[in-house]
Coordinates of C-alpha atoms in Angstrom, one line a residue:
X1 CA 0.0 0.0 0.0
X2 CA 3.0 2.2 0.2
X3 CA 3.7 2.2 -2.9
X4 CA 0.2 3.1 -4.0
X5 CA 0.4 6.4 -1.5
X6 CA 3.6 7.2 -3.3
X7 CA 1.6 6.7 -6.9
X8 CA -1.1 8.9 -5.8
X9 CA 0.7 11.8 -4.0
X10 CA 3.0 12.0 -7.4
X11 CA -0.7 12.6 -9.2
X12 CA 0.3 16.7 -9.4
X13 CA -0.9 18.3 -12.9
X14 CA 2.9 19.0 -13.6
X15 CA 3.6 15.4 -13.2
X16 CA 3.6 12.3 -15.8
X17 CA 0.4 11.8 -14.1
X18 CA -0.5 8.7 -17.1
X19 CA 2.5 6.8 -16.0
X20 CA 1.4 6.8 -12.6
X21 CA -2.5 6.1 -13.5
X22 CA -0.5 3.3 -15.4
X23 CA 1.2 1.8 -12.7
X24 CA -1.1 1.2 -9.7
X25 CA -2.6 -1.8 -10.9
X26 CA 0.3 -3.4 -11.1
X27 CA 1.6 -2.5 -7.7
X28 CA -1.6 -4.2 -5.7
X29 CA -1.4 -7.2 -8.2
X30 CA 0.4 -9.0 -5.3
X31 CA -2.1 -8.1 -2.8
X32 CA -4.7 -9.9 -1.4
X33 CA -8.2 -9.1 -1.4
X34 CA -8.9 -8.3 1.7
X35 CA -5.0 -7.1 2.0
X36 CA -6.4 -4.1 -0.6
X37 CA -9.9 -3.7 1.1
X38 CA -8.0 -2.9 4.6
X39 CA -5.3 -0.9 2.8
X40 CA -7.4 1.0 0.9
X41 CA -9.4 2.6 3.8
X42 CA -6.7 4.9 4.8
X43 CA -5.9 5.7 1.4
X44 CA -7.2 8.9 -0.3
X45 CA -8.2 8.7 -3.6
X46 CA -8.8 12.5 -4.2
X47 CA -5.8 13.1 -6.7
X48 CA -7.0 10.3 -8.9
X49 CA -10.2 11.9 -9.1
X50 CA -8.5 15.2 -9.7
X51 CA -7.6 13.7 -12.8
X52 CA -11.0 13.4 -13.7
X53 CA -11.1 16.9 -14.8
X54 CA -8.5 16.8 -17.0
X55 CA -9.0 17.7 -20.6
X56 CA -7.3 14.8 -21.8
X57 CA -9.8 12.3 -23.0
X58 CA -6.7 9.4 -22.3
X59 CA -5.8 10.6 -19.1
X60 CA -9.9 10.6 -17.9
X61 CA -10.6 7.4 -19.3
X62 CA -7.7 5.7 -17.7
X63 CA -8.9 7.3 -13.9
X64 CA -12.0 5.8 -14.4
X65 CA -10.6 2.5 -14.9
X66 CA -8.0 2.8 -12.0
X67 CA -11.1 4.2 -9.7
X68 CA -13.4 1.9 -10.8
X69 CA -10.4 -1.1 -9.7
X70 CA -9.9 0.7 -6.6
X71 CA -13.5 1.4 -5.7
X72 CA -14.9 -1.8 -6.0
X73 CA -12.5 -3.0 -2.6
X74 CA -14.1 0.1 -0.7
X75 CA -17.0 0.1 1.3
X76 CA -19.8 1.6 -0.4
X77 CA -20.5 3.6 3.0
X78 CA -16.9 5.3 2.8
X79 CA -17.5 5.7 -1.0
X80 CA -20.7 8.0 -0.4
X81 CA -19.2 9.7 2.8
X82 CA -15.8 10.8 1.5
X83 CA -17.1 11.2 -2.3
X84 CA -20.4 12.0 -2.0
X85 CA -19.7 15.7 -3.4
X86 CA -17.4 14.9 -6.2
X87 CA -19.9 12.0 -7.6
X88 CA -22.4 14.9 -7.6
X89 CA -20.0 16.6 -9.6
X90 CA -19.0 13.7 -11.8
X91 CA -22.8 13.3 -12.8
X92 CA -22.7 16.3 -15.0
X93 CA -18.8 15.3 -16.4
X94 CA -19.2 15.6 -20.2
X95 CA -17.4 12.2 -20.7
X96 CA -19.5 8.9 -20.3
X97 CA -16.9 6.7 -18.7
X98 CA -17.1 9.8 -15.9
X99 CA -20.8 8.9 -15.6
X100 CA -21.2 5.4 -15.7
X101 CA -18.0 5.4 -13.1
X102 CA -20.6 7.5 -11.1
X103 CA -23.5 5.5 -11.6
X104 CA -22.1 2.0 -10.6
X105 CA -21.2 3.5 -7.1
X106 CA -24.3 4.7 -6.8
X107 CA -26.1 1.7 -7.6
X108 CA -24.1 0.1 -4.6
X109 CA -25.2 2.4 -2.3
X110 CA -28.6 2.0 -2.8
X111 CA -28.2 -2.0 -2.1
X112 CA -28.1 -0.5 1.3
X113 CA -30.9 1.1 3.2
X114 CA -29.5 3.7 5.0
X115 CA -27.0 4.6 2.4
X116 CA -29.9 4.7 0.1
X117 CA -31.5 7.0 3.0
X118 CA -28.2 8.8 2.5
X119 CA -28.3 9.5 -1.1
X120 CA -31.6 10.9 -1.6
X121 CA -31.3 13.3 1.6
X122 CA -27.9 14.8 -0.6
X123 CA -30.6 15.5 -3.4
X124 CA -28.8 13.3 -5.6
X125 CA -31.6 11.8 -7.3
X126 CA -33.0 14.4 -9.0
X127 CA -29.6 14.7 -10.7
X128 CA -29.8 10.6 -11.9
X129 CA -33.3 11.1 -12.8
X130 CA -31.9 14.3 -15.7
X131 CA -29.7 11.1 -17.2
X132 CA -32.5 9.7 -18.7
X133 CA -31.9 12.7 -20.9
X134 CA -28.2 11.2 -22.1
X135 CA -27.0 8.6 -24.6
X136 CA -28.3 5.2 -24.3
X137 CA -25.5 3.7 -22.3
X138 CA -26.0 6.2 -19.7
X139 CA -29.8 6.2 -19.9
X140 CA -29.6 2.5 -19.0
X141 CA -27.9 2.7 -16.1
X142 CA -31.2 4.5 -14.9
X143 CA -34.0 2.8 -16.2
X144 CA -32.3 -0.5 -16.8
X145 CA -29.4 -2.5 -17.7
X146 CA -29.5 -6.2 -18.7
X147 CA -27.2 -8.8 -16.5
X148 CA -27.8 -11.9 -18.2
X149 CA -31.6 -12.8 -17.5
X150 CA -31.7 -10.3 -15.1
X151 CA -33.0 -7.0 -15.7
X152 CA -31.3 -4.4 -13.1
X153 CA -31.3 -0.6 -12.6
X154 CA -31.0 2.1 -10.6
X155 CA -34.4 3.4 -10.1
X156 CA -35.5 -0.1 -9.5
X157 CA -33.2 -0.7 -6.4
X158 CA -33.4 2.7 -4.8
X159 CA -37.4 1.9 -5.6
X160 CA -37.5 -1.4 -3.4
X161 CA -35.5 0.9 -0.1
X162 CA -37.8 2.4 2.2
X163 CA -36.3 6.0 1.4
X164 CA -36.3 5.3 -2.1
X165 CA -40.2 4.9 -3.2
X166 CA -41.5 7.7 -1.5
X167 CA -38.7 9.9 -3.3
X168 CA -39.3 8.7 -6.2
X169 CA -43.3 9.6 -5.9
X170 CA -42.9 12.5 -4.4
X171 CA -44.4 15.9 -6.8
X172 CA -41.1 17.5 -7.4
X173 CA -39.8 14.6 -9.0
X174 CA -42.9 13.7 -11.2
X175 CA -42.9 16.9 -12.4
X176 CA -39.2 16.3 -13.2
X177 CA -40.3 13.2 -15.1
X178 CA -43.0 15.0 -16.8
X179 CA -40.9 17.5 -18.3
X180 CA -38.1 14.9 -19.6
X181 CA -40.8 13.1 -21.0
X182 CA -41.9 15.8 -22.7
X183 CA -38.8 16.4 -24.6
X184 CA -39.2 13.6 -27.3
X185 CA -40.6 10.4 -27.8
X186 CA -37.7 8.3 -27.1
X187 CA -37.5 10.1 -23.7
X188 CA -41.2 9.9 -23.4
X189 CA -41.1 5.9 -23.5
X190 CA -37.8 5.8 -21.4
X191 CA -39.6 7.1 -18.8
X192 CA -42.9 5.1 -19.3
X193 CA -40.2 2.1 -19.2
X194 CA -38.8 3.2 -15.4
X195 CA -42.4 3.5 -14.4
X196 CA -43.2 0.6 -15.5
X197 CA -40.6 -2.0 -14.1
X198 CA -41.0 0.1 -10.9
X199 CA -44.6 -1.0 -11.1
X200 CA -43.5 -4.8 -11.3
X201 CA -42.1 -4.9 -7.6
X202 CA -45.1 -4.7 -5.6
X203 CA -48.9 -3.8 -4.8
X204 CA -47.5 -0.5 -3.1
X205 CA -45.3 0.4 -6.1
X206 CA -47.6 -0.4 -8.3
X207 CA -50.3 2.4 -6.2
X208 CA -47.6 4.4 -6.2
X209 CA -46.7 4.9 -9.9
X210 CA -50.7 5.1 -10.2
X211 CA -50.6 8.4 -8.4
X212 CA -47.8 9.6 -10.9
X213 CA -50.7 9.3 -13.7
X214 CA -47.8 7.5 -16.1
X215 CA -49.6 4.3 -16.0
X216 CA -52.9 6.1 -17.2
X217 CA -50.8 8.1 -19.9
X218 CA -49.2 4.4 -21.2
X219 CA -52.4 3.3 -21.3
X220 CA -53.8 5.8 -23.5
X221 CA -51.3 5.6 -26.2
X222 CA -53.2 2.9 -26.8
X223 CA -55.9 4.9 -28.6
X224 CA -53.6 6.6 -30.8
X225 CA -52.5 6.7 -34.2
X226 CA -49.0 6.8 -33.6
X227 CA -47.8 3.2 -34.6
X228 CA -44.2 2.9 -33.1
X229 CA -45.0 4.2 -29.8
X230 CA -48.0 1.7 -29.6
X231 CA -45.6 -0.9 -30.5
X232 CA -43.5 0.3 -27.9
X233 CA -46.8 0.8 -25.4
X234 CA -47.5 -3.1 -26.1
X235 CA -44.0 -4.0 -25.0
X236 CA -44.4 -2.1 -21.9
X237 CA -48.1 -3.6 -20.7
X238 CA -46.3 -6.8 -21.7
X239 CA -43.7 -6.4 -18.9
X240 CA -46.3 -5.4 -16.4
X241 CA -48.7 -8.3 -17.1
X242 CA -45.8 -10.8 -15.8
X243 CA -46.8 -9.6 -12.5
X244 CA -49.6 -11.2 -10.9
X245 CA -50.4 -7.4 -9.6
X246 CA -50.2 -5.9 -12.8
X247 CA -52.3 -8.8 -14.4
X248 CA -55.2 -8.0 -12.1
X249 CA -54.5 -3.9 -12.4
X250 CA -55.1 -4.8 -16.1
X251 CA -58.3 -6.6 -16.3
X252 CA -59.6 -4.5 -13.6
X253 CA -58.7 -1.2 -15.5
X254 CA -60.4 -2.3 -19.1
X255 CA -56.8 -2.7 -20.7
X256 CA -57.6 -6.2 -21.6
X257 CA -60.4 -5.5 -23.2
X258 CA -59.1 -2.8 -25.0
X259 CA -56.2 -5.5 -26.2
X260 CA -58.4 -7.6 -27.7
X261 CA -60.1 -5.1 -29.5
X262 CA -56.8 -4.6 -30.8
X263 CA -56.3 -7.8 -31.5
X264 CA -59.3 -8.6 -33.3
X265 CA -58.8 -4.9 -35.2
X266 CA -55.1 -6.0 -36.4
X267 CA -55.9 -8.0 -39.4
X268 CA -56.9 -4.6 -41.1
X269 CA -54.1 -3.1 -39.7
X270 CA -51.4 -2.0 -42.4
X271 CA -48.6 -3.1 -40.2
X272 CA -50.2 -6.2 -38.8
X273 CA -47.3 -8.2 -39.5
X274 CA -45.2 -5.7 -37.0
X275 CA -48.1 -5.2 -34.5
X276 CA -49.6 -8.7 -34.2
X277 CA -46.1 -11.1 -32.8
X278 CA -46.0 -8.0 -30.0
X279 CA -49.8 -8.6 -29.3
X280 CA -49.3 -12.4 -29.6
X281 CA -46.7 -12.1 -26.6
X282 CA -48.5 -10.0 -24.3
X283 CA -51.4 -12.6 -24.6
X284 CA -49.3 -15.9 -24.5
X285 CA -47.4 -14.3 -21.0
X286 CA -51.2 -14.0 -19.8
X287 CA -52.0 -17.4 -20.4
X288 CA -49.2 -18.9 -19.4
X289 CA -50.1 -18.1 -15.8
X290 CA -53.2 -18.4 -16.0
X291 CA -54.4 -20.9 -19.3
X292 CA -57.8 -21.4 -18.3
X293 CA -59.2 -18.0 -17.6
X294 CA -57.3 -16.1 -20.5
X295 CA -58.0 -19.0 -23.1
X296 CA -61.9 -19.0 -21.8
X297 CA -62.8 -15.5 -21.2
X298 CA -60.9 -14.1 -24.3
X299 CA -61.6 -16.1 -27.4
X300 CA -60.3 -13.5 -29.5
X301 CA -56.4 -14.6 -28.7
X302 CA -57.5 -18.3 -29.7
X303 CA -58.7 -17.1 -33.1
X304 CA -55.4 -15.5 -33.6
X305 CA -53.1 -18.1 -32.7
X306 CA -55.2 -20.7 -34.9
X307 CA -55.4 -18.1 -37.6
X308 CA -51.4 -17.8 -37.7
X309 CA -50.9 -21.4 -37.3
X310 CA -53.3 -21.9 -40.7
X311 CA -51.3 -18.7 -42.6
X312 CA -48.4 -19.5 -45.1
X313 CA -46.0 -17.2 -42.9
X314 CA -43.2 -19.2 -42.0
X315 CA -42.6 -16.4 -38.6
X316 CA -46.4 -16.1 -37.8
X317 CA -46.5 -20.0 -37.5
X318 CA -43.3 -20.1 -35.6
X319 CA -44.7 -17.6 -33.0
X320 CA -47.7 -19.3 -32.3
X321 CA -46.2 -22.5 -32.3
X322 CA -43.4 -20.9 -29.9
X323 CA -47.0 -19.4 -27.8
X324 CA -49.0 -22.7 -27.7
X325 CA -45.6 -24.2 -26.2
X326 CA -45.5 -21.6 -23.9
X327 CA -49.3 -22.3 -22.6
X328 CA -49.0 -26.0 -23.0
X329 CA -45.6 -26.3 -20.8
X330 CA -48.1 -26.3 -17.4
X331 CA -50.7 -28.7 -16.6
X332 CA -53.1 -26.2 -16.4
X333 CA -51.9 -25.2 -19.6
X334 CA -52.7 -28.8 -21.5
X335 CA -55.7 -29.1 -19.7
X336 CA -56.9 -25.2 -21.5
X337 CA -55.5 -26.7 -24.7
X338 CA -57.6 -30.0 -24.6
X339 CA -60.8 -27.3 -24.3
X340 CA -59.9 -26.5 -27.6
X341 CA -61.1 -29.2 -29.4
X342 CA -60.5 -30.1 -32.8
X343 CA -58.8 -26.8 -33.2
X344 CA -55.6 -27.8 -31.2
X345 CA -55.6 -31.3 -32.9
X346 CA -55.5 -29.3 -36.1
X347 CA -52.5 -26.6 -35.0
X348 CA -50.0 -29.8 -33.8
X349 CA -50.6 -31.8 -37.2
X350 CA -49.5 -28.5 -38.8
X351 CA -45.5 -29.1 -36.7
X352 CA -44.6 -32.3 -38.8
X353 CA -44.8 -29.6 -42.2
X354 CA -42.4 -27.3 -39.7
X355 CA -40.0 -29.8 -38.6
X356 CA -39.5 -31.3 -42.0
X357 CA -39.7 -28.1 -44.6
X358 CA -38.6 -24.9 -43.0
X359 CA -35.9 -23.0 -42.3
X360 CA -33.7 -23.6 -39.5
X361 CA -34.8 -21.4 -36.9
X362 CA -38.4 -22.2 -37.3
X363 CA -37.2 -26.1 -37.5
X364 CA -36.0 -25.1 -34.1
X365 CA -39.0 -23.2 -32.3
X366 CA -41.2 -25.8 -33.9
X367 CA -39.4 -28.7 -32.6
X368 CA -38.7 -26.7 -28.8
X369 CA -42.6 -26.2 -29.4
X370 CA -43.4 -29.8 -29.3
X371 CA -41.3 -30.6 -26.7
X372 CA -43.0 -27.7 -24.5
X373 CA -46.3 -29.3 -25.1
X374 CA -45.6 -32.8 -24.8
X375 CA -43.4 -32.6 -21.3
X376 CA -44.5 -34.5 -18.5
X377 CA -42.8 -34.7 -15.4
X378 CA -42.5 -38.3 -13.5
X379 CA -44.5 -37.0 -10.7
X380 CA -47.5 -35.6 -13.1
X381 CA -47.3 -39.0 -15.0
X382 CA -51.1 -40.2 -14.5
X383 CA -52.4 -42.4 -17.2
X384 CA -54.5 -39.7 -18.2
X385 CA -51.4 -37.5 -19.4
X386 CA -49.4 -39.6 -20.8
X387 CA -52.7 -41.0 -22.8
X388 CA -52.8 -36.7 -23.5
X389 CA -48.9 -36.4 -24.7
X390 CA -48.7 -39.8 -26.6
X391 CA -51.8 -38.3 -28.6
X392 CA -50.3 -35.2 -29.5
X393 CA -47.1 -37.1 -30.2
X394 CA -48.9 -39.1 -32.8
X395 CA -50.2 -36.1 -34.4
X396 CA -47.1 -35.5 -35.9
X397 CA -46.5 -39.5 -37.2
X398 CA -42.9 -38.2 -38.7
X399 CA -41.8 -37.1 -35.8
X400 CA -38.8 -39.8 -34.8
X401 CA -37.7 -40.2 -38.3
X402 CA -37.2 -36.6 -38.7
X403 CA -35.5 -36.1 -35.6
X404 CA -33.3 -39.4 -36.0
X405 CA -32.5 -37.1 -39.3
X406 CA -31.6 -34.1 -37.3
X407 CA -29.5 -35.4 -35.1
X408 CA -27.1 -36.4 -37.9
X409 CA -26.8 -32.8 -39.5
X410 CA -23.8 -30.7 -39.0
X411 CA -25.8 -27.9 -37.7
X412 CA -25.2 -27.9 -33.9
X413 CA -28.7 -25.8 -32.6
X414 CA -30.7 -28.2 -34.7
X415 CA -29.3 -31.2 -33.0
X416 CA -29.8 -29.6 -29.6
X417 CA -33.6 -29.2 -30.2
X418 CA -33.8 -32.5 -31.8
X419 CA -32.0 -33.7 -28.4
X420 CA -34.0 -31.8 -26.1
X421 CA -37.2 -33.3 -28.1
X422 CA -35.5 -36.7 -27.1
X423 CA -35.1 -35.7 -23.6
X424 CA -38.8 -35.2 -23.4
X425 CA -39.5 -38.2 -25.0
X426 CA -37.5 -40.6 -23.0
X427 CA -38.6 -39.3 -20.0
X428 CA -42.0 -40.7 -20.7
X429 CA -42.7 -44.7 -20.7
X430 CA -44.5 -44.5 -24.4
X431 CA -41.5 -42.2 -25.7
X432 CA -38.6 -44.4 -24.4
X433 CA -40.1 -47.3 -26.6
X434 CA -40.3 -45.1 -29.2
X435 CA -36.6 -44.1 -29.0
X436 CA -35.3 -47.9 -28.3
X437 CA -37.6 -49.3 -31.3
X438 CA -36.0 -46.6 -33.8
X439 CA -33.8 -49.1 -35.7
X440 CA -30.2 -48.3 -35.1
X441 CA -30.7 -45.2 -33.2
X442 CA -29.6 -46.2 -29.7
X443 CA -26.3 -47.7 -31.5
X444 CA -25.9 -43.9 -32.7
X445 CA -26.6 -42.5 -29.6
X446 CA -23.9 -44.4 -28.2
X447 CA -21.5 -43.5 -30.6
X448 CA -19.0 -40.3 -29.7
X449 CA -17.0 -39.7 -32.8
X450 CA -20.6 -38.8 -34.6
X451 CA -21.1 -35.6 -32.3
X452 CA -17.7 -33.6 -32.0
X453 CA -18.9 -30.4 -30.1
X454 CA -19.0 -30.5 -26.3
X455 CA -22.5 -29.3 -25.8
X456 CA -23.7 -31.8 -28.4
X457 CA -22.3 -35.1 -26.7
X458 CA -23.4 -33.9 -23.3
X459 CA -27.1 -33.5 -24.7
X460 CA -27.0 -37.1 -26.5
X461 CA -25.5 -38.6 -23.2
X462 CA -28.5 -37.4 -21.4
X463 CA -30.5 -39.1 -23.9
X464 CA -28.8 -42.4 -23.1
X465 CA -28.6 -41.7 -19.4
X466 CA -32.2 -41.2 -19.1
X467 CA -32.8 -44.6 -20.7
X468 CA -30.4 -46.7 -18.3
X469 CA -31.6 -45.1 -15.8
X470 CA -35.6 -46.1 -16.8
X471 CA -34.2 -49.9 -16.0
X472 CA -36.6 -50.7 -19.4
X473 CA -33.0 -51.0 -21.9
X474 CA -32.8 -55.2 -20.8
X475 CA -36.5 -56.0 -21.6
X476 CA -36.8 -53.9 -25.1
X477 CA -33.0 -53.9 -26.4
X478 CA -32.1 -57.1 -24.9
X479 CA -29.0 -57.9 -22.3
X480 CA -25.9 -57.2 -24.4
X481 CA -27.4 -53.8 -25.4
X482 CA -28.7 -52.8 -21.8
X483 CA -24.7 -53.6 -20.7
X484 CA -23.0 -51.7 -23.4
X485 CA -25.2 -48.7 -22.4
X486 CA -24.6 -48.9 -18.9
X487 CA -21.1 -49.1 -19.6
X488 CA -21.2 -46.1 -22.1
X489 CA -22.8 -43.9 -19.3
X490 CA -20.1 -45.2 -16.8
X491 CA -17.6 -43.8 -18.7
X492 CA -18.9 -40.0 -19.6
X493 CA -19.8 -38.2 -22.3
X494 CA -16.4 -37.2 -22.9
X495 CA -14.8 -40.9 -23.1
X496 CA -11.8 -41.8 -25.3
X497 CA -10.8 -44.9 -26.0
X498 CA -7.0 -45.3 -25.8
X499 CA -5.5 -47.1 -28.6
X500 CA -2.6 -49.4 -27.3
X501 CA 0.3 -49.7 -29.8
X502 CA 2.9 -52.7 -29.4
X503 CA 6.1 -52.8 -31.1
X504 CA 8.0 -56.3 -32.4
X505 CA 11.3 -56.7 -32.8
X506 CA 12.3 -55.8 -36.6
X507 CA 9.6 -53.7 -37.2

């Protein structure tokens, strides 16, 4: 740590101030973590972010990188207390890396209660809340940022602190939001976003964004002529029908019905085919929790799904296969299927002309579709199901011939549908008889050099594992193949045979 004080104190503007930037990492590169978090507390890191004012664009970007190395083994607590006032000042930097370096502290601080406490009695969010106003990567760090699956952001975890809702209600701050939203569109719908997701999080948030009147204003884009925003309006009541609290504000408020007045109206829409897989979504997320009800009470989505399963568009069919798999995944969801009669019947038989004579990526959804529908976990497996599952199976008679195909083609996605069809299958008594009956197939399965990527032989040993593991391999394949099987899944997925060379004298 003494030679990081020595670094820092040589930080003077008159000084190679890059070469010292340059060489703290590599001075605490033989520290320990918590060697660097103790260190670093009576360490001042003021003079690096002097440096943040520097007109050099180099020199700025490389103080961001050394703070944001140095900050992340400092207690967010010491972080707000000791630079609290220059991260207020760092909001307004012109340079991005300045703000986003800012904006990552912050979102720390908020993890915490009383540092969020903290943080909005300094006024500070008032000055995030103007960043919706910046370029997209800073926007983001507001109303949200993707982490994987997950979906965080800053107004969203200051939101869920006790301090944070009620400043994020509060009339000075709406009024802020109202005028950035009135700047544009773009910033129009980035704060309708915020709103939203902050509307996900609970029954109290969801009152409390009420109160704002953005909800009501989202709503009534609906009613406009304005195409894109509605597109983007969709999108938005799509992400606040996932929650079981903004499924009931929605049905309660008329929105659904307005919806499938939408729905019904899109056909004669000139931009259908834009409008209609955004529709399609919001709908199928509604029915997935809740099959029955949706599927029962609004017949208009039915008619849409069978009407896009019967068109000649390739993506409209994959959509609404990719939807019915969606519904169909959860009991509830076969049973609300079944009610459909003849139509359902109808919309599998249409799969087999997917699977076979498509392009790839609809081979794909088609085939992940099937698999969604016909899944059946061991613990669900009454008579009555697998009776349900076999039936559908059968609907598409091709089925095991094209994906015995499948399997065989050099195109690694289309193998790992056609495997995770297989795992479906197999997990099911009528499906594993299926699989060991295929001619040849469980001879392929156990063969490694015919699948060369990692992913791919780890898929088709689950295939194999699932059988052995059913105890059914002796009485369908016979003894010889049931003990070559168990012997193939002893050994792993990633087995190699070692070839044993022997040399003679005079060779």
């Amino acid at each position: 740590m003494e030679k990081l004080s020595t670094l820092l104190t040589s930080l003077e503007p008159t000084s190679d101030r890059m070469g010292a930037l340059e060489a703290v990492k590599p001075a605490l590169s033989s520290l320990s973590r918590q060697e660097l978090v103790d260190g670093l507390r009576d360490v001042s890191l003021l003079p690096v972010f002097d440096c943040l004012n520097s007109g050099e664009t180099t020199l700025v970007q490389t103080a961001c990188s050394v703070l944001t190395h140095l900050l992340s083994f400092t207690d967010p607590a010491l972080v707000l207390e000791r630079y609290g006032g220059l991260m207020m000042r760092g909001l307004t930097h012109p340079d991005n890396s300045v703000v986003l370096l800012i904006m990552k502290q912050l979102s720390r601080c908020v993890l915490d209660d009383e540092l969020a406490l903290l943080v909005v009695q300094r006024d500070m969010v008032s000055t995030v809340l103007e960043k919706l106003d910046s370029e997209l990567e800073v926007a983001t760090e507001v109303f949200g940022v993707e982490y994987g699956v997950f979906r965080l952001y800053w107004v969203g975890l200051l939101a869920e602190t006790p301090a944070g809702l009620p400043a994020l209600s509060k009339a000075e701050v709406v009024a802020q939001l109202q005028g950035i939203a009135s700047r544009s569109s773009i910033l129009q719908m980035r704060v309708l976003d915020m709103m939203v997701r902050m509307a996900t999080l609970g029954e109290e948030h969801l009152q409390s964004v009420l109160n704002t009147g953005f909800l009501q204003q989202l709503i009534s884009i609906l009613h406009t002529d304005d195409f894109l925003l509605k597109l983007n309006c969709v999108d938005l009541l799509t992400i606040l029908a996932m929650a079981p609290h903004g499924q009931k504000y929605l049905e309660s408020s008329g929105v659904l019905t307005t919806m499938t007045s939408l729905l019904e109206d899109c056909p004669n829409h000139p931009l259908a085919d834009i409008l209609l897989p955004g529709l399609v979504k919001f709908w199928g997320n509604l029915a997935h929790t809740r099959p029955l009800h949706i599927m029962t009470k609004y017949p208009a989505f039915l008619s849409a799904l069978v009407n896009m399963v019967q068109s000649e568009d390739f993506t409209a069919q994959s959509i609404a296969f990719e939807t019915i798999g969606y519904i169909g995944v959860s009991l509830e969801g076969k049973t609300a299927l079944v009610e459909m009669g003849n139509k359902m019947v109808e919309c599998i038989e249409k799969l087999e002309m997917l699977i076979k004579d498509s392009p790839t990526e609809v081979k794909i959804r088609a085939m992940n579709a099937l698999a969604s529908l016909i899944k059946l976990d061991k613990e669900n497996q009454s008579p009555e199901l697998l009776s349900l599952t076999e039936a559908w199976y059968r609907r598409v008679p091709s089925t095991m011939s094209l994906v015995t195909s499948i399997v065989k083609q050099p195109f690694l996605d289309l193998r790992l549908a056609a495997y995770q069809l297989l795992m479906v299958m197999v997990g099911q008594p009528w499906g594993r008889g299926m699989v060991m009956r295929q001619p040849g197939f469980c001879e392929f399965l156990m063969d490694r050099s015919g699948e060369r990527d990692k992913r791919g032989r780890e898929e088709k040993f689950r295939v194999v594992e699932a059988i052995v593991e059913s105890r059914e391999a002796k009485e369908i394949l016979g003894p010889d193949m049931d003990m070559q099987m168990r012997l193939f899944v002893k050994q792993g997925p990633h087995y190699v045979q070692v070839q044993s060379q022997v040399a003679y004298e005079g060779e």
